[in-house]
PDB file of C-alpha atoms in Angstrom:
ATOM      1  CA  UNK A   1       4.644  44.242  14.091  1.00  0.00           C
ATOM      2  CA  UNK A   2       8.435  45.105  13.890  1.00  0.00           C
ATOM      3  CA  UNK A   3      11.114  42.431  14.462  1.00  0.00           C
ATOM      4  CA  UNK A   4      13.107  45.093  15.636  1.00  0.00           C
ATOM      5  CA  UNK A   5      10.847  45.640  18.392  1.00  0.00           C
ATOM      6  CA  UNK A   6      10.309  42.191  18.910  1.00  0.00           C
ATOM      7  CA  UNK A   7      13.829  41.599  19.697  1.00  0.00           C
ATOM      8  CA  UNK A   8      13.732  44.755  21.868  1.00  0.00           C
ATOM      9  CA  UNK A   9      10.874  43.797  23.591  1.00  0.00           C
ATOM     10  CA  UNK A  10      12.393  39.917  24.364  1.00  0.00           C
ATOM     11  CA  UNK A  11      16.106  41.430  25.445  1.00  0.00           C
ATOM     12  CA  UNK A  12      14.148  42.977  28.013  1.00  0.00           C
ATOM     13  CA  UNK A  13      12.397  40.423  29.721  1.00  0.00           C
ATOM     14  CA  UNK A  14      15.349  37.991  28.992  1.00  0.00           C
ATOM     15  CA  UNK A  15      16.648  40.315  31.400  1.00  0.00           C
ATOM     16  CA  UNK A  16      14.402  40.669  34.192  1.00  0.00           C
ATOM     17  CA  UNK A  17      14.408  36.752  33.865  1.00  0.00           C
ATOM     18  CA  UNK A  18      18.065  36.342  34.783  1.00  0.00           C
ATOM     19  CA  UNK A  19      17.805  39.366  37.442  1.00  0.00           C
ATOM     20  CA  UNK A  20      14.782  37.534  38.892  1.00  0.00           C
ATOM     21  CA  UNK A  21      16.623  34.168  38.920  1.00  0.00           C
ATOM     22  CA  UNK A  22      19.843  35.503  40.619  1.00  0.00           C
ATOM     23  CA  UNK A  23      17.420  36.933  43.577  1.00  0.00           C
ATOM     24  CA  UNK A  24      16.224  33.146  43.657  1.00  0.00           C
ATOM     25  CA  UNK A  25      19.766  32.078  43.919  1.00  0.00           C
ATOM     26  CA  UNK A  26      20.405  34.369  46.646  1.00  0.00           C
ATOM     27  CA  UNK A  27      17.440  33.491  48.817  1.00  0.00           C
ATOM     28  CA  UNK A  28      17.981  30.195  48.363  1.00  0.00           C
ATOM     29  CA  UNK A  29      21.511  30.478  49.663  1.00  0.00           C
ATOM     30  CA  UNK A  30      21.170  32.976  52.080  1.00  0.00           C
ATOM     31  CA  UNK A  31      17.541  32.143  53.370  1.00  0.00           C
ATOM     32  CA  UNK A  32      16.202  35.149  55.687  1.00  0.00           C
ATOM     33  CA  UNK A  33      16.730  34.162  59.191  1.00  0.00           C
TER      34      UNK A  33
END
């Protein structure tokens, strides 16, 4: 159990958070016709 990793590890899914959230953004603005 390395912090190190940890950090890695939560970096990571911190970013396919805000990736996932911007899609959300942009389907909520542009809703498919």
């Amino acid at each position: 159990m390395s912090l190190s990793g940890n950090t890695t590890k939560n970096k990571q899914s911190n970013c396919l958070l805000v990736l996932f959230l911007q899609q959300v953004k942009i389907i909520s603005h542009n809703p498919p016709t």
